[in-house]
Amino acid sequence: MTVPQWGVRVPARQGEEMRQALIREGALDASLKLIRNGDLLILPVLEQREGAEWCEFEAHPGREPLPRHELVGGIAIMQDDDPDGAQKLLASRPSLHTVVFAEGEVHGEYRTREFRVLAGQSTTRTQVTEHGFTFNVDLAGAYFSARLSTERQRILVHVREGEVILDMFAGVGPFAITLARIASLVVASDINPKAIELMLENIAQNRAKNVLPMLADARHLDGIIPWQFDRVVMNLPLSGTEFLPAAFRLSRPGGTIHFYSLVSVEGEHVARIQELGGTVLSERVVRSYSPGQWHAVYDVRVGE
Ligand code: SAM
């Protein structure tokens, strides 16, 4: 018997790397067998993502399909209020300590959401390990998305030694601490005191001696910081556009801005970026958001 599910194609030689990345994100559907198709593998994933297609998979015998969930460290986030499913999930992985139900959408200036614990320990705090870093996270207190781990690594590849970087919406510090592996200095700012508190823990935990945390509203950063940056990360997809002029003022001529935004047409922000003196080097889909809307990242070169 086959089961319909989303699948992502990868060259077979990258299959294990991709499988591990999907497990880390909690995106792999472990109840289904992967499909081999010549030099390609199709890996089953729990929800739609960039490049995913609807496929028919064989189920692993004896493995009951688990309820839909997203993994963040030791916490599984369920979209359905299903206490029995939560118990099943908890029993399915020794690394899980808590299963929560997301009671609402990400909202407000701090981009947080409310959760109700369905199984396991009564906490929204956990530790997330990604690419050799460990981040303390409190899902109810500050934003964190494990799905951005690939993005952090993509940007890290572009960072050169000696760079001075600004992360304008740094949250608990995952971009800042990752990029500090190569950069000279990363200024990591956020308006949420809880995010900064967790960021301080994460800086100490990852021994990132070149990250400067800052509790600040990004609206005021160009008045507070007297220098310009080689690279600016802007990860506030719903309202980042408002902060583009400040990001340009804070970038040195020839510097780079990574601007994340929720868009509904390709090229949505190109004219605005050009108006500010920037050149769009690339525009990529990060993930789908809702039908007809997706998170995009614009890599921008600031005019000389
Ligand atoms: N970059 C982090 C990450 O990837 O985990 C967090 C990104 S989250 C989508 C956006 C962050 O921007 C939140 O932590 C929120 O508190 C912060 N934020 C929202 N408005 C802000 C503002 N005006 N100034 C500074 N930070 C702000």
mmCIF file of C-alpha atoms and ligand atoms in Angstrom:
data_model
loop_
_atom_site.group_PDB
_atom_site.id
_atom_site.type_symbol
_atom_site.label_atom_id
_atom_site.label_comp_id
_atom_site.label_asym_id
_atom_site.label_seq_id
_atom_site.Cartn_x
_atom_site.Cartn_y
_atom_site.Cartn_z
ATOM 1 C CA MET A 1 0.000 0.000 0.000
ATOM 2 C CA THR A 2 1.309 3.474 -0.777
ATOM 3 C CA VAL A 3 0.791 6.702 1.116
ATOM 4 C CA PRO A 4 0.682 10.172 -0.538
ATOM 5 C CA GLN A 5 3.173 12.639 0.922
ATOM 6 C CA TRP A 6 5.443 15.531 -0.094
ATOM 7 C CA GLY A 7 8.855 14.429 -1.386
ATOM 8 C CA VAL A 8 12.102 16.231 -2.168
ATOM 9 C CA ARG A 9 14.456 15.002 -4.888
ATOM 10 C CA VAL A 10 18.196 14.920 -4.224
ATOM 11 C CA PRO A 11 21.131 13.399 -6.072
ATOM 12 C CA ALA A 12 21.840 10.042 -4.378
ATOM 13 C CA ARG A 13 25.342 11.149 -3.317
ATOM 14 C CA GLN A 14 23.817 14.017 -1.273
ATOM 15 C CA GLY A 15 21.007 11.838 0.079
ATOM 16 C CA GLU A 16 22.457 11.093 3.528
ATOM 17 C CA GLU A 17 23.470 14.737 4.092
ATOM 18 C CA MET A 18 19.969 15.878 3.150
ATOM 19 C CA ARG A 19 18.322 13.138 5.250
ATOM 20 C CA GLN A 20 20.309 14.266 8.311
ATOM 21 C CA ALA A 21 19.408 17.931 7.666
ATOM 22 C CA LEU A 22 15.710 17.011 7.377
ATOM 23 C CA ILE A 23 15.899 14.985 10.624
ATOM 24 C CA ARG A 24 17.510 17.981 12.384
ATOM 25 C CA GLU A 25 14.678 20.204 11.160
ATOM 26 C CA GLY A 26 12.082 17.581 12.152
ATOM 27 C CA ALA A 27 10.913 17.643 8.539
ATOM 28 C CA LEU A 28 11.577 14.023 7.488
ATOM 29 C CA ASP A 29 8.559 11.697 7.509
ATOM 30 C CA ALA A 30 10.254 8.715 9.152
ATOM 31 C CA SER A 31 7.179 6.510 8.775
ATOM 32 C CA LEU A 32 7.752 6.292 4.983
ATOM 33 C CA LYS A 33 10.456 4.675 2.853
ATOM 34 C CA LEU A 34 12.512 6.856 0.529
ATOM 35 C CA ILE A 35 12.235 6.278 -3.218
ATOM 36 C CA ARG A 36 15.261 5.400 -5.367
ATOM 37 C CA ASN A 37 15.055 6.547 -8.959
ATOM 38 C CA GLY A 38 18.355 5.998 -10.789
ATOM 39 C CA ASP A 39 20.852 8.551 -9.450
ATOM 40 C CA LEU A 40 18.100 10.359 -7.551
ATOM 41 C CA LEU A 41 16.485 9.814 -4.186
ATOM 42 C CA ILE A 42 13.103 11.172 -3.149
ATOM 43 C CA LEU A 43 12.892 11.807 0.598
ATOM 44 C CA PRO A 44 9.433 12.029 2.263
ATOM 45 C CA VAL A 45 8.854 15.289 4.140
ATOM 46 C CA LEU A 46 6.076 16.179 6.554
ATOM 47 C CA GLU A 47 5.024 19.360 4.805
ATOM 48 C CA GLN A 48 5.384 21.295 1.561
ATOM 49 C CA ARG A 49 8.716 23.061 1.044
ATOM 50 C CA GLU A 50 10.737 24.539 -1.804
ATOM 51 C CA GLY A 51 11.022 22.018 -4.651
ATOM 52 C CA ALA A 52 8.770 19.441 -2.956
ATOM 53 C CA GLU A 53 6.367 17.413 -5.084
ATOM 54 C CA TRP A 54 3.460 15.169 -4.173
ATOM 55 C CA CYS A 55 4.581 11.489 -4.370
ATOM 56 C CA GLU A 56 3.409 8.015 -3.405
ATOM 57 C CA PHE A 57 5.644 6.355 -0.767
ATOM 58 C CA GLU A 58 5.636 2.908 0.763
ATOM 59 C CA ALA A 59 5.171 2.849 4.532
ATOM 60 C CA HIS A 60 7.850 1.298 6.775
ATOM 61 C CA PRO A 61 6.189 -1.898 8.054
ATOM 62 C CA GLY A 62 5.356 -1.628 11.746
ATOM 63 C CA ARG A 63 6.003 2.128 11.863
ATOM 64 C CA GLU A 64 2.780 3.957 12.498
ATOM 65 C CA PRO A 65 2.663 7.355 10.794
ATOM 66 C CA LEU A 66 3.325 10.053 13.403
ATOM 67 C CA PRO A 67 1.135 13.155 13.678
ATOM 68 C CA ARG A 68 2.368 16.220 11.776
ATOM 69 C CA HIS A 69 4.914 18.139 13.836
ATOM 70 C CA GLU A 70 7.959 20.387 13.720
ATOM 71 C CA LEU A 71 11.000 19.616 15.858
ATOM 72 C CA VAL A 72 12.897 22.278 17.769
ATOM 73 C CA GLY A 73 15.576 20.575 19.870
ATOM 74 C CA GLY A 74 13.813 18.350 22.401
ATOM 75 C CA ILE A 75 10.374 19.834 21.726
ATOM 76 C CA ALA A 76 7.900 18.676 19.074
ATOM 77 C CA ILE A 77 5.393 21.327 18.012
ATOM 78 C CA MET A 78 2.065 19.930 16.826
ATOM 79 C CA GLN A 79 -0.426 21.849 14.702
ATOM 80 C CA ASP A 80 -3.324 19.743 16.065
ATOM 81 C CA ASP A 81 -4.598 19.581 19.624
ATOM 82 C CA ASP A 82 -4.137 15.805 19.811
ATOM 83 C CA PRO A 83 -3.038 14.520 23.260
ATOM 84 C CA ASP A 84 -2.952 10.854 22.111
ATOM 85 C CA GLY A 85 -0.803 11.775 19.104
ATOM 86 C CA ALA A 86 1.418 13.776 21.466
ATOM 87 C CA GLN A 87 2.002 10.699 23.666
ATOM 88 C CA LYS A 88 2.871 8.659 20.542
ATOM 89 C CA LEU A 89 5.293 11.328 19.416
ATOM 90 C CA LEU A 90 6.931 11.529 22.842
ATOM 91 C CA ALA A 91 7.451 7.768 22.862
ATOM 92 C CA SER A 92 8.856 7.794 19.303
ATOM 93 C CA ARG A 93 12.134 9.602 20.020
ATOM 94 C CA PRO A 94 14.279 9.397 23.164
ATOM 95 C CA SER A 95 15.594 12.922 22.428
ATOM 96 C CA LEU A 96 12.100 14.452 22.903
ATOM 97 C CA HIS A 97 11.251 15.816 26.354
ATOM 98 C CA THR A 98 8.090 17.788 25.521
ATOM 99 C CA VAL A 99 5.285 17.892 22.955
ATOM 100 C CA VAL A 100 3.383 21.161 22.619
ATOM 101 C CA PHE A 101 0.400 22.400 20.657
ATOM 102 C CA ALA A 102 0.846 25.771 18.954
ATOM 103 C CA GLU A 103 -2.244 27.685 20.093
ATOM 104 C CA GLY A 104 -1.881 30.562 17.682
ATOM 105 C CA GLU A 105 0.240 32.039 14.940
ATOM 106 C CA VAL A 106 3.534 33.858 15.403
ATOM 107 C CA HIS A 107 2.462 37.389 16.344
ATOM 108 C CA GLY A 108 3.469 40.752 17.771
ATOM 109 C CA GLU A 109 6.704 42.683 17.671
ATOM 110 C CA TYR A 110 8.657 39.868 19.346
ATOM 111 C CA ARG A 111 7.383 37.323 16.774
ATOM 112 C CA THR A 112 6.443 34.777 19.452
ATOM 113 C CA ARG A 113 3.483 32.424 19.847
ATOM 114 C CA GLU A 114 1.594 30.676 22.633
ATOM 115 C CA PHE A 115 1.956 26.962 23.304
ATOM 116 C CA ARG A 116 0.148 24.425 25.465
ATOM 117 C CA VAL A 117 2.103 21.397 26.700
ATOM 118 C CA LEU A 118 0.376 18.169 25.598
ATOM 119 C CA ALA A 119 2.925 15.607 26.791
ATOM 120 C CA GLY A 120 6.210 15.396 28.667
ATOM 121 C CA GLN A 121 7.866 18.096 30.765
ATOM 122 C CA SER A 122 6.027 21.345 31.346
ATOM 123 C CA THR A 123 8.443 23.682 29.585
ATOM 124 C CA THR A 124 8.957 25.642 26.377
ATOM 125 C CA ARG A 125 12.731 25.799 26.912
ATOM 126 C CA THR A 126 15.059 23.502 25.023
ATOM 127 C CA GLN A 127 18.511 23.240 23.454
ATOM 128 C CA VAL A 128 19.015 23.075 19.712
ATOM 129 C CA THR A 129 22.220 21.747 18.200
ATOM 130 C CA GLU A 130 23.036 22.767 14.645
ATOM 131 C CA HIS A 131 26.319 22.564 12.749
ATOM 132 C CA GLY A 132 28.432 22.394 15.912
ATOM 133 C CA PHE A 133 26.584 25.187 17.766
ATOM 134 C CA THR A 134 24.185 24.748 20.687
ATOM 135 C CA PHE A 135 21.443 27.328 21.171
ATOM 136 C CA ASN A 136 19.257 27.753 24.244
ATOM 137 C CA VAL A 137 15.746 28.494 23.081
ATOM 138 C CA ASP A 138 12.482 29.356 24.808
ATOM 139 C CA LEU A 139 9.742 28.958 22.229
ATOM 140 C CA ALA A 140 7.253 31.107 24.154
ATOM 141 C CA GLY A 141 9.771 33.820 25.056
ATOM 142 C CA ALA A 142 11.678 34.543 21.846
ATOM 143 C CA TYR A 143 11.582 33.616 18.169
ATOM 144 C CA PHE A 144 13.633 30.683 16.906
ATOM 145 C CA SER A 145 13.292 28.636 13.726
ATOM 146 C CA ALA A 146 15.306 25.470 13.141
ATOM 147 C CA ARG A 147 14.288 25.702 9.467
ATOM 148 C CA LEU A 148 16.728 28.571 8.955
ATOM 149 C CA SER A 149 19.793 26.456 9.754
ATOM 150 C CA THR A 150 20.523 25.913 6.035
ATOM 151 C CA GLU A 151 20.242 29.687 5.463
ATOM 152 C CA ARG A 152 22.759 30.408 8.231
ATOM 153 C CA GLN A 153 25.237 28.019 6.602
ATOM 154 C CA ARG A 154 24.590 29.530 3.149
ATOM 155 C CA ILE A 155 25.468 33.007 4.407
ATOM 156 C CA LEU A 156 28.460 31.752 6.404
ATOM 157 C CA VAL A 157 30.031 30.557 3.132
ATOM 158 C CA HIS A 158 30.081 34.187 1.886
ATOM 159 C CA VAL A 159 31.651 35.669 5.049
ATOM 160 C CA ARG A 160 35.323 36.655 4.797
ATOM 161 C CA GLU A 161 37.810 36.980 7.662
ATOM 162 C CA GLY A 162 37.886 40.490 9.068
ATOM 163 C CA GLU A 163 34.260 41.270 8.257
ATOM 164 C CA VAL A 164 32.210 43.421 10.619
ATOM 165 C CA ILE A 165 28.565 42.278 10.534
ATOM 166 C CA LEU A 166 25.270 43.620 11.866
ATOM 167 C CA ASP A 167 22.347 41.296 12.640
ATOM 168 C CA MET A 168 19.467 43.781 13.027
ATOM 169 C CA PHE A 169 16.834 41.273 14.252
ATOM 170 C CA ALA A 170 19.061 38.756 15.960
ATOM 171 C CA GLY A 171 16.641 36.869 18.251
ATOM 172 C CA VAL A 172 18.555 34.439 20.479
ATOM 173 C CA GLY A 173 21.592 34.862 18.212
ATOM 174 C CA PRO A 174 21.710 31.890 15.814
ATOM 175 C CA PHE A 175 22.783 33.919 12.733
ATOM 176 C CA ALA A 176 25.126 36.163 14.728
ATOM 177 C CA ILE A 177 26.884 33.328 16.557
ATOM 178 C CA THR A 178 27.182 31.242 13.377
ATOM 179 C CA LEU A 179 28.667 34.116 11.335
ATOM 180 C CA ALA A 180 31.038 35.043 14.194
ATOM 181 C CA ARG A 181 32.915 31.821 13.419
ATOM 182 C CA ILE A 182 34.596 33.695 10.519
ATOM 183 C CA ALA A 183 33.790 37.403 11.015
ATOM 184 C CA SER A 184 35.822 39.762 13.233
ATOM 185 C CA LEU A 185 32.808 41.232 14.988
ATOM 186 C CA VAL A 186 29.054 40.692 14.873
ATOM 187 C CA VAL A 187 26.739 43.270 16.446
ATOM 188 C CA ALA A 188 23.523 41.409 17.315
ATOM 189 C CA SER A 189 20.546 43.580 18.126
ATOM 190 C CA ASP A 190 16.976 42.738 19.132
ATOM 191 C CA ILE A 191 14.108 44.596 20.785
ATOM 192 C CA ASN A 192 12.989 41.603 22.931
ATOM 193 C CA PRO A 193 14.761 41.497 26.346
ATOM 194 C CA LYS A 194 14.091 37.736 26.651
ATOM 195 C CA ALA A 195 15.829 37.159 23.293
ATOM 196 C CA ILE A 196 18.863 39.116 24.504
ATOM 197 C CA GLU A 197 18.889 37.163 27.794
ATOM 198 C CA LEU A 198 18.988 33.874 25.829
ATOM 199 C CA MET A 199 21.533 35.326 23.406
ATOM 200 C CA LEU A 200 23.869 36.065 26.340
ATOM 201 C CA GLU A 201 23.588 32.410 27.401
ATOM 202 C CA ASN A 202 24.250 31.324 23.802
ATOM 203 C CA ILE A 203 27.280 33.585 23.408
ATOM 204 C CA ALA A 204 28.804 32.089 26.587
ATOM 205 C CA GLN A 205 27.814 28.533 25.687
ATOM 206 C CA ASN A 206 29.353 28.755 22.201
ATOM 207 C CA ARG A 207 32.367 30.784 23.411
ATOM 208 C CA ALA A 208 31.627 33.451 20.802
ATOM 209 C CA LYS A 209 33.895 36.210 22.072
ATOM 210 C CA ASN A 210 33.254 38.495 19.085
ATOM 211 C CA VAL A 211 29.457 38.904 19.333
ATOM 212 C CA LEU A 212 28.224 42.185 20.779
ATOM 213 C CA PRO A 213 24.607 41.841 22.006
ATOM 214 C CA MET A 214 22.461 44.941 21.958
ATOM 215 C CA LEU A 215 18.939 45.522 23.300
ATOM 216 C CA ALA A 216 17.711 48.097 20.795
ATOM 217 C CA ASP A 217 14.950 49.013 18.397
ATOM 218 C CA ALA A 218 16.403 48.699 14.894
ATOM 219 C CA ARG A 219 14.723 52.038 14.078
ATOM 220 C CA HIS A 220 17.404 53.763 16.176
ATOM 221 C CA LEU A 221 20.475 51.709 15.256
ATOM 222 C CA ASP A 222 21.872 54.146 12.697
ATOM 223 C CA GLY A 223 21.732 56.884 15.362
ATOM 224 C CA ILE A 224 23.431 54.715 18.000
ATOM 225 C CA ILE A 225 26.150 52.915 16.029
ATOM 226 C CA PRO A 226 28.788 55.229 14.603
ATOM 227 C CA TRP A 227 30.304 52.870 12.027
ATOM 228 C CA GLN A 228 29.267 51.009 8.875
ATOM 229 C CA PHE A 229 29.161 47.255 8.329
ATOM 230 C CA ASP A 230 30.473 44.913 5.620
ATOM 231 C CA ARG A 231 27.339 42.777 5.895
ATOM 232 C CA VAL A 232 23.870 43.321 7.363
ATOM 233 C CA VAL A 233 21.403 40.511 8.087
ATOM 234 C CA MET A 234 17.730 41.562 8.172
ATOM 235 C CA ASN A 235 15.533 38.690 9.246
ATOM 236 C CA LEU A 236 12.143 40.244 9.966
ATOM 237 C CA PRO A 237 10.134 38.917 7.014
ATOM 238 C CA LEU A 238 6.767 40.579 7.710
ATOM 239 C CA SER A 239 7.911 44.166 8.203
ATOM 240 C CA GLY A 240 11.599 44.298 7.263
ATOM 241 C CA THR A 241 10.916 46.644 4.316
ATOM 242 C CA GLU A 242 10.400 49.517 6.749
ATOM 243 C CA PHE A 243 14.003 49.079 7.932
ATOM 244 C CA LEU A 244 15.674 48.928 4.498
ATOM 245 C CA PRO A 245 16.735 52.624 4.470
ATOM 246 C CA ALA A 246 18.397 52.193 7.900
ATOM 247 C CA ALA A 247 20.142 49.022 6.684
ATOM 248 C CA PHE A 248 21.534 50.906 3.669
ATOM 249 C CA ARG A 249 22.808 53.731 5.916
ATOM 250 C CA LEU A 250 24.480 51.154 8.172
ATOM 251 C CA SER A 251 26.201 49.347 5.265
ATOM 252 C CA ARG A 252 29.512 50.432 3.821
ATOM 253 C CA PRO A 253 29.606 51.167 0.078
ATOM 254 C CA GLY A 254 30.063 47.795 -1.628
ATOM 255 C CA GLY A 255 28.737 45.946 1.432
ATOM 256 C CA THR A 256 26.100 43.198 1.395
ATOM 257 C CA ILE A 257 22.587 43.061 2.829
ATOM 258 C CA HIS A 258 20.674 39.787 3.271
ATOM 259 C CA PHE A 259 17.070 40.943 3.319
ATOM 260 C CA TYR A 260 14.334 38.416 4.224
ATOM 261 C CA SER A 261 10.786 39.225 3.255
ATOM 262 C CA LEU A 262 7.376 37.703 2.828
ATOM 263 C CA VAL A 263 6.491 38.126 -0.860
ATOM 264 C CA SER A 264 3.726 37.172 -3.238
ATOM 265 C CA VAL A 265 5.430 37.911 -6.568
ATOM 266 C CA GLU A 266 8.981 37.380 -7.725
ATOM 267 C CA GLY A 267 10.921 40.645 -7.807
ATOM 268 C CA GLU A 268 8.500 42.349 -5.372
ATOM 269 C CA HIS A 269 11.213 44.447 -3.697
ATOM 270 C CA VAL A 270 13.643 44.951 -6.568
ATOM 271 C CA ALA A 271 12.480 48.489 -7.443
ATOM 272 C CA ARG A 272 12.694 49.649 -3.796
ATOM 273 C CA ILE A 273 16.190 48.172 -3.410
ATOM 274 C CA GLN A 274 17.345 49.892 -6.620
ATOM 275 C CA GLU A 275 15.814 53.186 -5.455
ATOM 276 C CA LEU A 276 17.994 52.956 -2.326
ATOM 277 C CA GLY A 277 21.104 52.412 -4.464
ATOM 278 C CA GLY A 278 21.347 48.630 -4.198
ATOM 279 C CA THR A 279 21.768 45.858 -6.751
ATOM 280 C CA VAL A 280 19.939 42.575 -6.272
ATOM 281 C CA LEU A 281 22.551 39.818 -6.598
ATOM 282 C CA SER A 282 20.011 37.036 -6.089
ATOM 283 C CA GLU A 283 16.477 36.413 -4.927
ATOM 284 C CA ARG A 284 15.755 32.970 -3.499
ATOM 285 C CA VAL A 285 12.790 31.178 -1.944
ATOM 286 C CA VAL A 286 13.490 30.228 1.690
ATOM 287 C CA ARG A 287 10.182 28.476 2.361
ATOM 288 C CA SER A 288 6.525 28.639 1.486
ATOM 289 C CA TYR A 289 4.304 30.560 3.912
ATOM 290 C CA SER A 290 0.757 30.247 2.608
ATOM 291 C CA PRO A 291 -0.764 29.599 -0.820
ATOM 292 C CA GLY A 292 0.664 32.325 -3.064
ATOM 293 C CA GLN A 293 3.070 33.707 -0.452
ATOM 294 C CA TRP A 294 6.605 32.679 0.431
ATOM 295 C CA HIS A 295 9.613 33.839 2.417
ATOM 296 C CA ALA A 296 12.271 35.115 0.053
ATOM 297 C CA VAL A 297 15.812 36.284 0.697
ATOM 298 C CA TYR A 298 17.347 39.050 -1.392
ATOM 299 C CA ASP A 299 21.141 39.208 -1.400
ATOM 300 C CA VAL A 300 21.878 42.863 -2.127
ATOM 301 C CA ARG A 301 25.083 44.715 -3.026
ATOM 302 C CA VAL A 302 25.085 48.268 -1.631
ATOM 303 C CA GLY A 303 26.082 50.938 -4.176
ATOM 304 C CA GLU A 304 29.652 52.311 -4.109
HETATM 305 N N1 SAM B 1 17.206 36.276 13.373
HETATM 306 C C1 SAM B 1 16.564 35.525 14.429
HETATM 307 C C2 SAM B 1 16.454 34.062 14.067
HETATM 308 O O1 SAM B 1 16.656 33.727 12.900
HETATM 309 O O2 SAM B 1 16.168 33.235 14.937
HETATM 310 C C3 SAM B 1 15.221 36.114 14.824
HETATM 311 C C4 SAM B 1 14.321 36.480 13.680
HETATM 312 S S1 SAM B 1 12.657 36.878 14.155
HETATM 313 C C5 SAM B 1 11.820 36.566 12.647
HETATM 314 C C6 SAM B 1 12.640 38.632 14.233
HETATM 315 C C7 SAM B 1 13.238 39.214 15.487
HETATM 316 O O3 SAM B 1 13.203 40.650 15.342
HETATM 317 C C8 SAM B 1 12.510 38.895 16.785
HETATM 318 O O4 SAM B 1 13.403 38.342 17.705
HETATM 319 C C9 SAM B 1 11.968 40.272 17.284
HETATM 320 O O5 SAM B 1 12.011 40.404 18.688
HETATM 321 C C10 SAM B 1 12.915 41.234 16.594
HETATM 322 N N2 SAM B 1 12.362 42.578 16.319
HETATM 323 C C11 SAM B 1 11.129 42.915 15.892
HETATM 324 N N3 SAM B 1 11.024 44.247 15.718
HETATM 325 C C12 SAM B 1 12.229 44.769 16.025
HETATM 326 C C13 SAM B 1 12.772 46.078 16.039
HETATM 327 N N4 SAM B 1 12.028 47.142 15.716
HETATM 328 N N5 SAM B 1 14.054 46.247 16.404
HETATM 329 C C14 SAM B 1 14.823 45.183 16.749
HETATM 330 N N6 SAM B 1 14.370 43.916 16.782
HETATM 331 C C15 SAM B 1 13.101 43.699 16.412
#
